[in-house]
Backbone as XML, in Angstrom:
<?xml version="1.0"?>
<chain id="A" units="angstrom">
  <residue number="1" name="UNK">
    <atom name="N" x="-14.910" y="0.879" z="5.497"/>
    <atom name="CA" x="-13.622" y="0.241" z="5.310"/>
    <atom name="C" x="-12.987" y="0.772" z="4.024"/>
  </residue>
  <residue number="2" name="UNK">
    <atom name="N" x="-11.704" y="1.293" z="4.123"/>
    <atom name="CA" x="-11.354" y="1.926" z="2.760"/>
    <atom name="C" x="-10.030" y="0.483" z="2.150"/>
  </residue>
  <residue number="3" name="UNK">
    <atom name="N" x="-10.273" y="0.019" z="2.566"/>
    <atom name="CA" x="-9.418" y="-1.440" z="1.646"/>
    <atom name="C" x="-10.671" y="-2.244" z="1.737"/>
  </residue>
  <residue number="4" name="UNK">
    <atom name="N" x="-11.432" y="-2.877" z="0.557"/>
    <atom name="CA" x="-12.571" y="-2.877" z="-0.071"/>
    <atom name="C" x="-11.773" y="-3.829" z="-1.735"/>
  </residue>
  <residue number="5" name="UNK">
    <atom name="N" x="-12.770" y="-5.227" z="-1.612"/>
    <atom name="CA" x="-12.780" y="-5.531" z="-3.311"/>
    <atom name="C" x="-12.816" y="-7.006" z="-3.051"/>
  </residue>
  <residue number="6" name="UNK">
    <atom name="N" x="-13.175" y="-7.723" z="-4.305"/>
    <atom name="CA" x="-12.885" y="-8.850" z="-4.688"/>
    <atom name="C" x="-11.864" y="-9.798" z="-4.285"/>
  </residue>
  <residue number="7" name="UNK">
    <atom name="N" x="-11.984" y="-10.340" z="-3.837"/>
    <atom name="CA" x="-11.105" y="-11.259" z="-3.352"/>
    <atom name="C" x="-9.779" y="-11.541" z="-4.542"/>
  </residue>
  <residue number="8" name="UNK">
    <atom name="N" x="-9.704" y="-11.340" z="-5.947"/>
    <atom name="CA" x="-9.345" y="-11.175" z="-6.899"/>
    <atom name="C" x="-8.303" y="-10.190" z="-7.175"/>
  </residue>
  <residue number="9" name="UNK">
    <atom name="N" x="-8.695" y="-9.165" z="-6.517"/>
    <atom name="CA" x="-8.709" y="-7.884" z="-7.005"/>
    <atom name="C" x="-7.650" y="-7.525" z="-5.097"/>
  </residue>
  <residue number="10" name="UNK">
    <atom name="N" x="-7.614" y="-8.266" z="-4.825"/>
    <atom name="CA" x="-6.962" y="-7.641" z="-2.738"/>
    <atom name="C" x="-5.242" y="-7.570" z="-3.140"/>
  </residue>
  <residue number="11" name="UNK">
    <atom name="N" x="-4.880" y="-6.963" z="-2.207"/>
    <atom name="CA" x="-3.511" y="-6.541" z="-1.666"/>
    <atom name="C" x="-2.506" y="-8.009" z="-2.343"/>
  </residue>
  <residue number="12" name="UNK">
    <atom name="N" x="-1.910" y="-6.866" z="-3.410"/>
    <atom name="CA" x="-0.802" y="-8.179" z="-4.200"/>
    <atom name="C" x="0.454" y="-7.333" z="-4.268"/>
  </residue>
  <residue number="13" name="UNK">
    <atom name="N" x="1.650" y="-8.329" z="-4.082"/>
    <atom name="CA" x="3.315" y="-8.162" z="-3.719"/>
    <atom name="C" x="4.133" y="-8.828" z="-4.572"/>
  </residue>
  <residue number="14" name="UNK">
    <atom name="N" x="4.847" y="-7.573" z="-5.568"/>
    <atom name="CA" x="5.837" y="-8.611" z="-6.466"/>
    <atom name="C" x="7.141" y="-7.606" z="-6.506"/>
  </residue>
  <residue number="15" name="UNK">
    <atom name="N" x="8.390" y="-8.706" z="-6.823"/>
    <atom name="CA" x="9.290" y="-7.629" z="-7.419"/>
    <atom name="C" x="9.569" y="-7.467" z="-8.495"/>
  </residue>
  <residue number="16" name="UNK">
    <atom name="N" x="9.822" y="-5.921" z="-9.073"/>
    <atom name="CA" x="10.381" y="-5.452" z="-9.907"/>
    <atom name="C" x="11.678" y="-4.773" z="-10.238"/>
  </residue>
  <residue number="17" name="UNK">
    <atom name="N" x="12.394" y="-5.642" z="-10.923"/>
    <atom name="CA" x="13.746" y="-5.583" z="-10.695"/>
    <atom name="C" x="14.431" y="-5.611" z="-9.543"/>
  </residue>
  <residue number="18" name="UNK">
    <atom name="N" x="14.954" y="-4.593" z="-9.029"/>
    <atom name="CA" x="15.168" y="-4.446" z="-7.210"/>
    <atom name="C" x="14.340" y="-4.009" z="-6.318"/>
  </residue>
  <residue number="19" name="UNK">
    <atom name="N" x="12.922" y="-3.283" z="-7.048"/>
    <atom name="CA" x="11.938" y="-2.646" z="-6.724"/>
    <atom name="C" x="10.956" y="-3.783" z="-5.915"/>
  </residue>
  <residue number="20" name="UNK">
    <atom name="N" x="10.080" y="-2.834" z="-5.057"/>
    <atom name="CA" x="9.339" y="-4.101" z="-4.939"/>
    <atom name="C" x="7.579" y="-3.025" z="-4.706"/>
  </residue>
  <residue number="21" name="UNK">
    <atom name="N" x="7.181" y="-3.666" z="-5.585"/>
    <atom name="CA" x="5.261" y="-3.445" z="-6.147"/>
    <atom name="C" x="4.371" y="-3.638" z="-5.048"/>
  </residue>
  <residue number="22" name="UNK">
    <atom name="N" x="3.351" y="-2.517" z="-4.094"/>
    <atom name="CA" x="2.864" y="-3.502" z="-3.322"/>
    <atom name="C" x="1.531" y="-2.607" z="-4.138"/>
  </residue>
  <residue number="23" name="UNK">
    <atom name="N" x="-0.059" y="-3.284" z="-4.121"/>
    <atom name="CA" x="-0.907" y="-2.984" z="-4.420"/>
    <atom name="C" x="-2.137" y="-3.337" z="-3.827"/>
  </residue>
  <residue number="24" name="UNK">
    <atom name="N" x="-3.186" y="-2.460" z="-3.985"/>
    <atom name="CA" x="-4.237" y="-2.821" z="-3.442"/>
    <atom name="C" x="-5.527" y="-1.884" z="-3.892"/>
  </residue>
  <residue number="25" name="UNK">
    <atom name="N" x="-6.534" y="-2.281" z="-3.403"/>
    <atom name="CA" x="-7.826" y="-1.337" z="-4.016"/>
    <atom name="C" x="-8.157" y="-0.805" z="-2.839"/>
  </residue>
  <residue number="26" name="UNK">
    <atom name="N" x="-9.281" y="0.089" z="-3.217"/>
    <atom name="CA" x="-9.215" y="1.152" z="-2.065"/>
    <atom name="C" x="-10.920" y="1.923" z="-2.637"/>
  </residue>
  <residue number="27" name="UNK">
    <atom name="N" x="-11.184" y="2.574" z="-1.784"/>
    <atom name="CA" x="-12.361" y="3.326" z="-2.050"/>
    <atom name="C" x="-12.229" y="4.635" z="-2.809"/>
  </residue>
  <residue number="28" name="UNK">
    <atom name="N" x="-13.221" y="5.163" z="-4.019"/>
    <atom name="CA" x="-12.599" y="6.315" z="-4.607"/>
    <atom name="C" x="-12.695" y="7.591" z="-3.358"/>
  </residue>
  <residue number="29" name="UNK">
    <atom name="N" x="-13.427" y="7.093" z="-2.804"/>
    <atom name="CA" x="-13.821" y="8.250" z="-1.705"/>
    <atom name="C" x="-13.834" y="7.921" z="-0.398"/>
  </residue>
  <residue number="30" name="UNK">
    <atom name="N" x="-12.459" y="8.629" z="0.108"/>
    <atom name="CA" x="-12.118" y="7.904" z="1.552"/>
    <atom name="C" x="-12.796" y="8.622" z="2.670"/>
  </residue>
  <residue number="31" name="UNK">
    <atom name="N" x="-13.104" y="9.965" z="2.237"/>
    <atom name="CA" x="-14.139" y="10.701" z="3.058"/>
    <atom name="C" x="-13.142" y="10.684" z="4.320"/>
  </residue>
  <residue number="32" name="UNK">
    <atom name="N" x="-11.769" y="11.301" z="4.203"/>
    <atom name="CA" x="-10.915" y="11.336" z="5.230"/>
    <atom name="C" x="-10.437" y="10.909" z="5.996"/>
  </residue>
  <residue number="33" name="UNK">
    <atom name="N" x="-10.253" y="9.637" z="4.866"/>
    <atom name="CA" x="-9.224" y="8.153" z="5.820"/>
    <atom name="C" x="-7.882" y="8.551" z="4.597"/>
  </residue>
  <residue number="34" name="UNK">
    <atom name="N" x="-7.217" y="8.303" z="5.568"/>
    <atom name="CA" x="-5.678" y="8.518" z="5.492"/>
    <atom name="C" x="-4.773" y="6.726" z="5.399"/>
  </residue>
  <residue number="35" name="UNK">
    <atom name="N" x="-4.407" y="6.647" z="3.835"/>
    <atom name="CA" x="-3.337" y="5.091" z="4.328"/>
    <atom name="C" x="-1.953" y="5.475" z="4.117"/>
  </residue>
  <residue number="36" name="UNK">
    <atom name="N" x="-1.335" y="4.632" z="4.649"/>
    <atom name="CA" x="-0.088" y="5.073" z="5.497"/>
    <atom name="C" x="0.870" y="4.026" z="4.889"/>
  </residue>
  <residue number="37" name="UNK">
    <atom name="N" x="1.376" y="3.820" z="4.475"/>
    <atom name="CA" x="2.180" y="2.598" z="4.538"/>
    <atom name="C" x="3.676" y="2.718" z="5.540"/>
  </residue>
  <residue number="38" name="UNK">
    <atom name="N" x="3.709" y="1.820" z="6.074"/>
    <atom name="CA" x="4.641" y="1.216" z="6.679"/>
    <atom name="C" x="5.437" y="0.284" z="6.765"/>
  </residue>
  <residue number="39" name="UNK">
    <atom name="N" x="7.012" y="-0.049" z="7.377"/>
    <atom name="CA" x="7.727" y="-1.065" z="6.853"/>
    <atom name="C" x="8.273" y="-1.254" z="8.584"/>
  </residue>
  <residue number="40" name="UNK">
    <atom name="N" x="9.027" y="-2.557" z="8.486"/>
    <atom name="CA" x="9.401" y="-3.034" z="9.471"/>
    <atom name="C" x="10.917" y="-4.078" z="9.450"/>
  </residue>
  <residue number="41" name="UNK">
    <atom name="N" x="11.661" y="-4.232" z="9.888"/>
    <atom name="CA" x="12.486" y="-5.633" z="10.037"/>
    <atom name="C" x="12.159" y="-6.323" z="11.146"/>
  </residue>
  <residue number="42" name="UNK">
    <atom name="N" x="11.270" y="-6.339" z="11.684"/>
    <atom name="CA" x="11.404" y="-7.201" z="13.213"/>
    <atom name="C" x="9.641" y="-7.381" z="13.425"/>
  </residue>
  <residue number="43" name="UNK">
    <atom name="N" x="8.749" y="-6.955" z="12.499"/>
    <atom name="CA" x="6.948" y="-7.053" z="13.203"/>
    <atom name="C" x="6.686" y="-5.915" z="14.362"/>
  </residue>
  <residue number="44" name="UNK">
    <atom name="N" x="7.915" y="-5.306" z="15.047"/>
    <atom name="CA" x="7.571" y="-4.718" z="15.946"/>
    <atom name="C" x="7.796" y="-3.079" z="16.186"/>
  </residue>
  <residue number="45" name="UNK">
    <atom name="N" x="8.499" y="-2.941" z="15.720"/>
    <atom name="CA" x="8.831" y="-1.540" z="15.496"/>
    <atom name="C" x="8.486" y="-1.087" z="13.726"/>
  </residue>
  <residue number="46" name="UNK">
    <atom name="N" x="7.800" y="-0.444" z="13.712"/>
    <atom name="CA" x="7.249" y="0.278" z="12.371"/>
    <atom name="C" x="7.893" y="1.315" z="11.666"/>
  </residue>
  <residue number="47" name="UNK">
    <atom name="N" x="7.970" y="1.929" z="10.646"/>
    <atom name="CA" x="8.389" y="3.416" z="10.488"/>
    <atom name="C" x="7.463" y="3.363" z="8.905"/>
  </residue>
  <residue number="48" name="UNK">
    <atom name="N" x="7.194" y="5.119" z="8.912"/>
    <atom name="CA" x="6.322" y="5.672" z="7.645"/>
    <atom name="C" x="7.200" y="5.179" z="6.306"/>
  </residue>
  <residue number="49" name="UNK">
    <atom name="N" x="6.523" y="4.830" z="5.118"/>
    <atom name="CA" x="7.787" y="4.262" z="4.145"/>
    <atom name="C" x="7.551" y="5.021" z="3.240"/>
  </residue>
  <residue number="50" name="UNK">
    <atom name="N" x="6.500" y="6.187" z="3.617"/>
    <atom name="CA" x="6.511" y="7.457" z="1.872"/>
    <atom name="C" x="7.609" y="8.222" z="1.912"/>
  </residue>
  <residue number="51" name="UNK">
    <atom name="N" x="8.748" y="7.705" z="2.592"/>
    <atom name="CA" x="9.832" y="8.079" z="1.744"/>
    <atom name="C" x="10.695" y="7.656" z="1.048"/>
  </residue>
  <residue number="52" name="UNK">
    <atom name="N" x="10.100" y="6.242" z="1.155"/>
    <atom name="CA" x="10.875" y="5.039" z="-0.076"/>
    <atom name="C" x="9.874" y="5.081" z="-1.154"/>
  </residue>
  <residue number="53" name="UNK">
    <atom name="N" x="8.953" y="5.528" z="-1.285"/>
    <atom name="CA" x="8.138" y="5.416" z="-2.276"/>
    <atom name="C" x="8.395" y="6.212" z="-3.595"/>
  </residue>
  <residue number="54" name="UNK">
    <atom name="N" x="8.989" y="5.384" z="-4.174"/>
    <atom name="CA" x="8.957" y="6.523" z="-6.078"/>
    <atom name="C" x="8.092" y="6.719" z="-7.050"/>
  </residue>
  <residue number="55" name="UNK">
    <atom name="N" x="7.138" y="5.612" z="-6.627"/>
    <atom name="CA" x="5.891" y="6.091" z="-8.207"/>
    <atom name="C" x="4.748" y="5.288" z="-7.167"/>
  </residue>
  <residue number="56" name="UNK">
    <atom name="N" x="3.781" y="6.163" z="-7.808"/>
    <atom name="CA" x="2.326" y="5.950" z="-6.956"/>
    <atom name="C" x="1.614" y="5.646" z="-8.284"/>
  </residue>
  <residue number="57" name="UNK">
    <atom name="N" x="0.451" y="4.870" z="-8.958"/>
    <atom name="CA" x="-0.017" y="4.794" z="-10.256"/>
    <atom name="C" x="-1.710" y="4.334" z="-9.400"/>
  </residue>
  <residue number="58" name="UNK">
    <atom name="N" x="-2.661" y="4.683" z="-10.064"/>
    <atom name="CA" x="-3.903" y="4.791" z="-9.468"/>
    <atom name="C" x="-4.711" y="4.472" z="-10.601"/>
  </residue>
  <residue number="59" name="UNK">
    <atom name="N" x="-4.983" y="3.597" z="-10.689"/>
    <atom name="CA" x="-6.367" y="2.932" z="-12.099"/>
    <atom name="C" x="-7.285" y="2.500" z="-11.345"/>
  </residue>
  <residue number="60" name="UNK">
    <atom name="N" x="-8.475" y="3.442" z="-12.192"/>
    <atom name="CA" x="-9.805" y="2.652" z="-11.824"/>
    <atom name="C" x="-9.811" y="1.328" z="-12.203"/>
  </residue>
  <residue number="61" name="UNK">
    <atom name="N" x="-10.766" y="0.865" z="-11.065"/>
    <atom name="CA" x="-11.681" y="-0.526" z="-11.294"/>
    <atom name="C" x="-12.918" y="-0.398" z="-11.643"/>
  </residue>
  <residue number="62" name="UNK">
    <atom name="N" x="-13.931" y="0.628" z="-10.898"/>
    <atom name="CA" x="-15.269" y="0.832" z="-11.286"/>
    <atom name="C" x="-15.608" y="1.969" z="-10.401"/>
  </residue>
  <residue number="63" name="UNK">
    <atom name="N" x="-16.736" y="2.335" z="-10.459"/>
    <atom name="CA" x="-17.530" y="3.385" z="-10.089"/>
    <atom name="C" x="-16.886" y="4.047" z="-9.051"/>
  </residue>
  <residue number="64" name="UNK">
    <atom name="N" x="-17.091" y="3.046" z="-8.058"/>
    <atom name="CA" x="-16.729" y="3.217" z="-6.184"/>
    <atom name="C" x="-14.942" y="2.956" z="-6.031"/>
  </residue>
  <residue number="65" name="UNK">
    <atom name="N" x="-14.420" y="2.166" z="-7.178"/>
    <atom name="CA" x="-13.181" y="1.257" z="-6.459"/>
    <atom name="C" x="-12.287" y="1.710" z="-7.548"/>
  </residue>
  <residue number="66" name="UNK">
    <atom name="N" x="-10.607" y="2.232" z="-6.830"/>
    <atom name="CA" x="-9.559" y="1.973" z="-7.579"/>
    <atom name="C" x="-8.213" y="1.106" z="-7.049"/>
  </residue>
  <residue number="67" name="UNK">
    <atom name="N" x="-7.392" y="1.006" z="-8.052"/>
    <atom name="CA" x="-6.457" y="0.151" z="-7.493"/>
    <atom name="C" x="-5.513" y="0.662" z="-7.247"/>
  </residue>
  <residue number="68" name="UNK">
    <atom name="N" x="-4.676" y="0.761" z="-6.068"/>
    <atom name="CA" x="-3.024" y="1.762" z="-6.370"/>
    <atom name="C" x="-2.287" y="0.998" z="-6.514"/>
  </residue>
  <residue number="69" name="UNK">
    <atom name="N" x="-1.559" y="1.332" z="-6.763"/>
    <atom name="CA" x="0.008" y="0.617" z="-6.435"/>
    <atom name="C" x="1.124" y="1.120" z="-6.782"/>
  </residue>
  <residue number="70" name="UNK">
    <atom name="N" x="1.985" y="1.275" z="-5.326"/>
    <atom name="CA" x="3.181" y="1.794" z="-4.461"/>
    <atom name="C" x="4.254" y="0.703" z="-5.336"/>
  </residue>
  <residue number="71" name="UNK">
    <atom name="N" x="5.478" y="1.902" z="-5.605"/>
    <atom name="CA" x="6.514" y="1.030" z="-5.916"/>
    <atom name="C" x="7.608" y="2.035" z="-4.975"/>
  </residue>
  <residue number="72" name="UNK">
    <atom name="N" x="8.426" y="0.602" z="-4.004"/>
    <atom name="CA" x="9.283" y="1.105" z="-3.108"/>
    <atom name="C" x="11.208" y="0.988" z="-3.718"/>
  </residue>
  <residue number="73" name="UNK">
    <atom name="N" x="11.796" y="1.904" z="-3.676"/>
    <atom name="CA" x="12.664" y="1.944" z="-3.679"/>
    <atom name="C" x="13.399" y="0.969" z="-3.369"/>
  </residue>
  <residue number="74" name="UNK">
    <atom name="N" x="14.741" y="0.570" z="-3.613"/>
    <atom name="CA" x="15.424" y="-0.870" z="-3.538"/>
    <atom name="C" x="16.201" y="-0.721" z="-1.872"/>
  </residue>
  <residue number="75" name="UNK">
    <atom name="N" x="15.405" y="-1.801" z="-1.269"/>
    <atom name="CA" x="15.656" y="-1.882" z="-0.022"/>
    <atom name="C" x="16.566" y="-2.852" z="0.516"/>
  </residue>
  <residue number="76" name="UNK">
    <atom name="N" x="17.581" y="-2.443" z="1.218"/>
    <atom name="CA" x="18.788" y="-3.264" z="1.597"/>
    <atom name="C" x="19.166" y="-4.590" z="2.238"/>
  </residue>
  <residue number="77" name="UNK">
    <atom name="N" x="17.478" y="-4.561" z="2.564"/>
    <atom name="CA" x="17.461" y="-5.380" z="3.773"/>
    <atom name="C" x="16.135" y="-6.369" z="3.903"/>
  </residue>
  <residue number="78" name="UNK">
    <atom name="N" x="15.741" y="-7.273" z="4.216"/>
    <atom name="CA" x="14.545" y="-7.982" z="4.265"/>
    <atom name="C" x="13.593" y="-7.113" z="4.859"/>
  </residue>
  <residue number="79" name="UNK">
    <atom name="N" x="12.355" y="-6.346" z="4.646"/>
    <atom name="CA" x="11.397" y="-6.160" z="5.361"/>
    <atom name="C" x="10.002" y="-6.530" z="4.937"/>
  </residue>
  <residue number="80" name="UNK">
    <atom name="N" x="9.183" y="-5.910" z="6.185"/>
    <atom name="CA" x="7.715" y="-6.594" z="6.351"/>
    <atom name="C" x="6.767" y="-5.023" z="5.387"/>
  </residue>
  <residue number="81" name="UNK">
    <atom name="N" x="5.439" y="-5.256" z="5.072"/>
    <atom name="CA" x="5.087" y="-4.316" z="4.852"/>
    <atom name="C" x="3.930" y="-4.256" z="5.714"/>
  </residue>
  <residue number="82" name="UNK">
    <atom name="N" x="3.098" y="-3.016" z="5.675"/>
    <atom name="CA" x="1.884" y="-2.877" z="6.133"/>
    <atom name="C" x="1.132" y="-1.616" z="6.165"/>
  </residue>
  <residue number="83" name="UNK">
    <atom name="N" x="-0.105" y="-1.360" z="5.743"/>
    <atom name="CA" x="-0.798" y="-0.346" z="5.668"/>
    <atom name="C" x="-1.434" y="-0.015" z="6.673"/>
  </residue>
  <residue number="84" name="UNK">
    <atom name="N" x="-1.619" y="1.176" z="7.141"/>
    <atom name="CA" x="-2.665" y="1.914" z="7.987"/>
    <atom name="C" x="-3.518" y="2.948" z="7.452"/>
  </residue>
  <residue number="85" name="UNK">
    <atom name="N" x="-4.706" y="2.323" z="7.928"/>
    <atom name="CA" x="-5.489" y="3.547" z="7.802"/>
    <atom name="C" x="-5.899" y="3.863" z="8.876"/>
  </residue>
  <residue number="86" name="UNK">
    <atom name="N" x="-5.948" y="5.317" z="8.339"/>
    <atom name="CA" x="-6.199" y="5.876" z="9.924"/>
    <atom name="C" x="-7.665" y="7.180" z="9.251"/>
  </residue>
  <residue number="87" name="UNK">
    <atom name="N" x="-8.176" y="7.448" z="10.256"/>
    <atom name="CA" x="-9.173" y="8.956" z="9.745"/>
    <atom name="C" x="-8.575" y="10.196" z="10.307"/>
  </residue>
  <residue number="88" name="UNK">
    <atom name="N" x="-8.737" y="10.532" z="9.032"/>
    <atom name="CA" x="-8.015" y="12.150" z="8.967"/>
    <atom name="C" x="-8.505" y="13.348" z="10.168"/>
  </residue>
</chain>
């Protein structure tokens, strides 16, 4: 499983300024899992969102585990988020 951690430490959502922060921990070594993020207005139709994405920032937690966190561009409209992983 490459989303992995502390219950503490799991998938957190805030905004910044118009921006909006999504984060999460992850394995240092995905051994060719691929995450994806994705956005939605409706739950049902998806689209890739690394092209709203402007800053990616990656701090360790420990040995095995780091934390990222995606900051998305100011979005016009209410949406959903969601990650995929998929293997490469």
């Amino acid at each position: 499983n490459a989303l992995v951690g502390d219950p503490a430490e799991g998938v957190s959502a805030s905004r910044v300024g118009a921006s909006l922060q999504l984060g999460f921990p992850r394995r240092r070594s995905l051994m060719g899992s691929v995450i994806t993020p994705q956005v939605s207005s409706d739950l049902q139709t998806w689209e890739d969102a690394s092209a709203v994405i402007t800053d990616t920032v990656v701090t360790p937690i420990d040995a095995v585990r780091e934390r990222v966190t995606l900051t998305f561009e100011t979005m016009s409209a209410a949406r959903y988020v969601r990650l995929v992983v998929t293997d490469a």
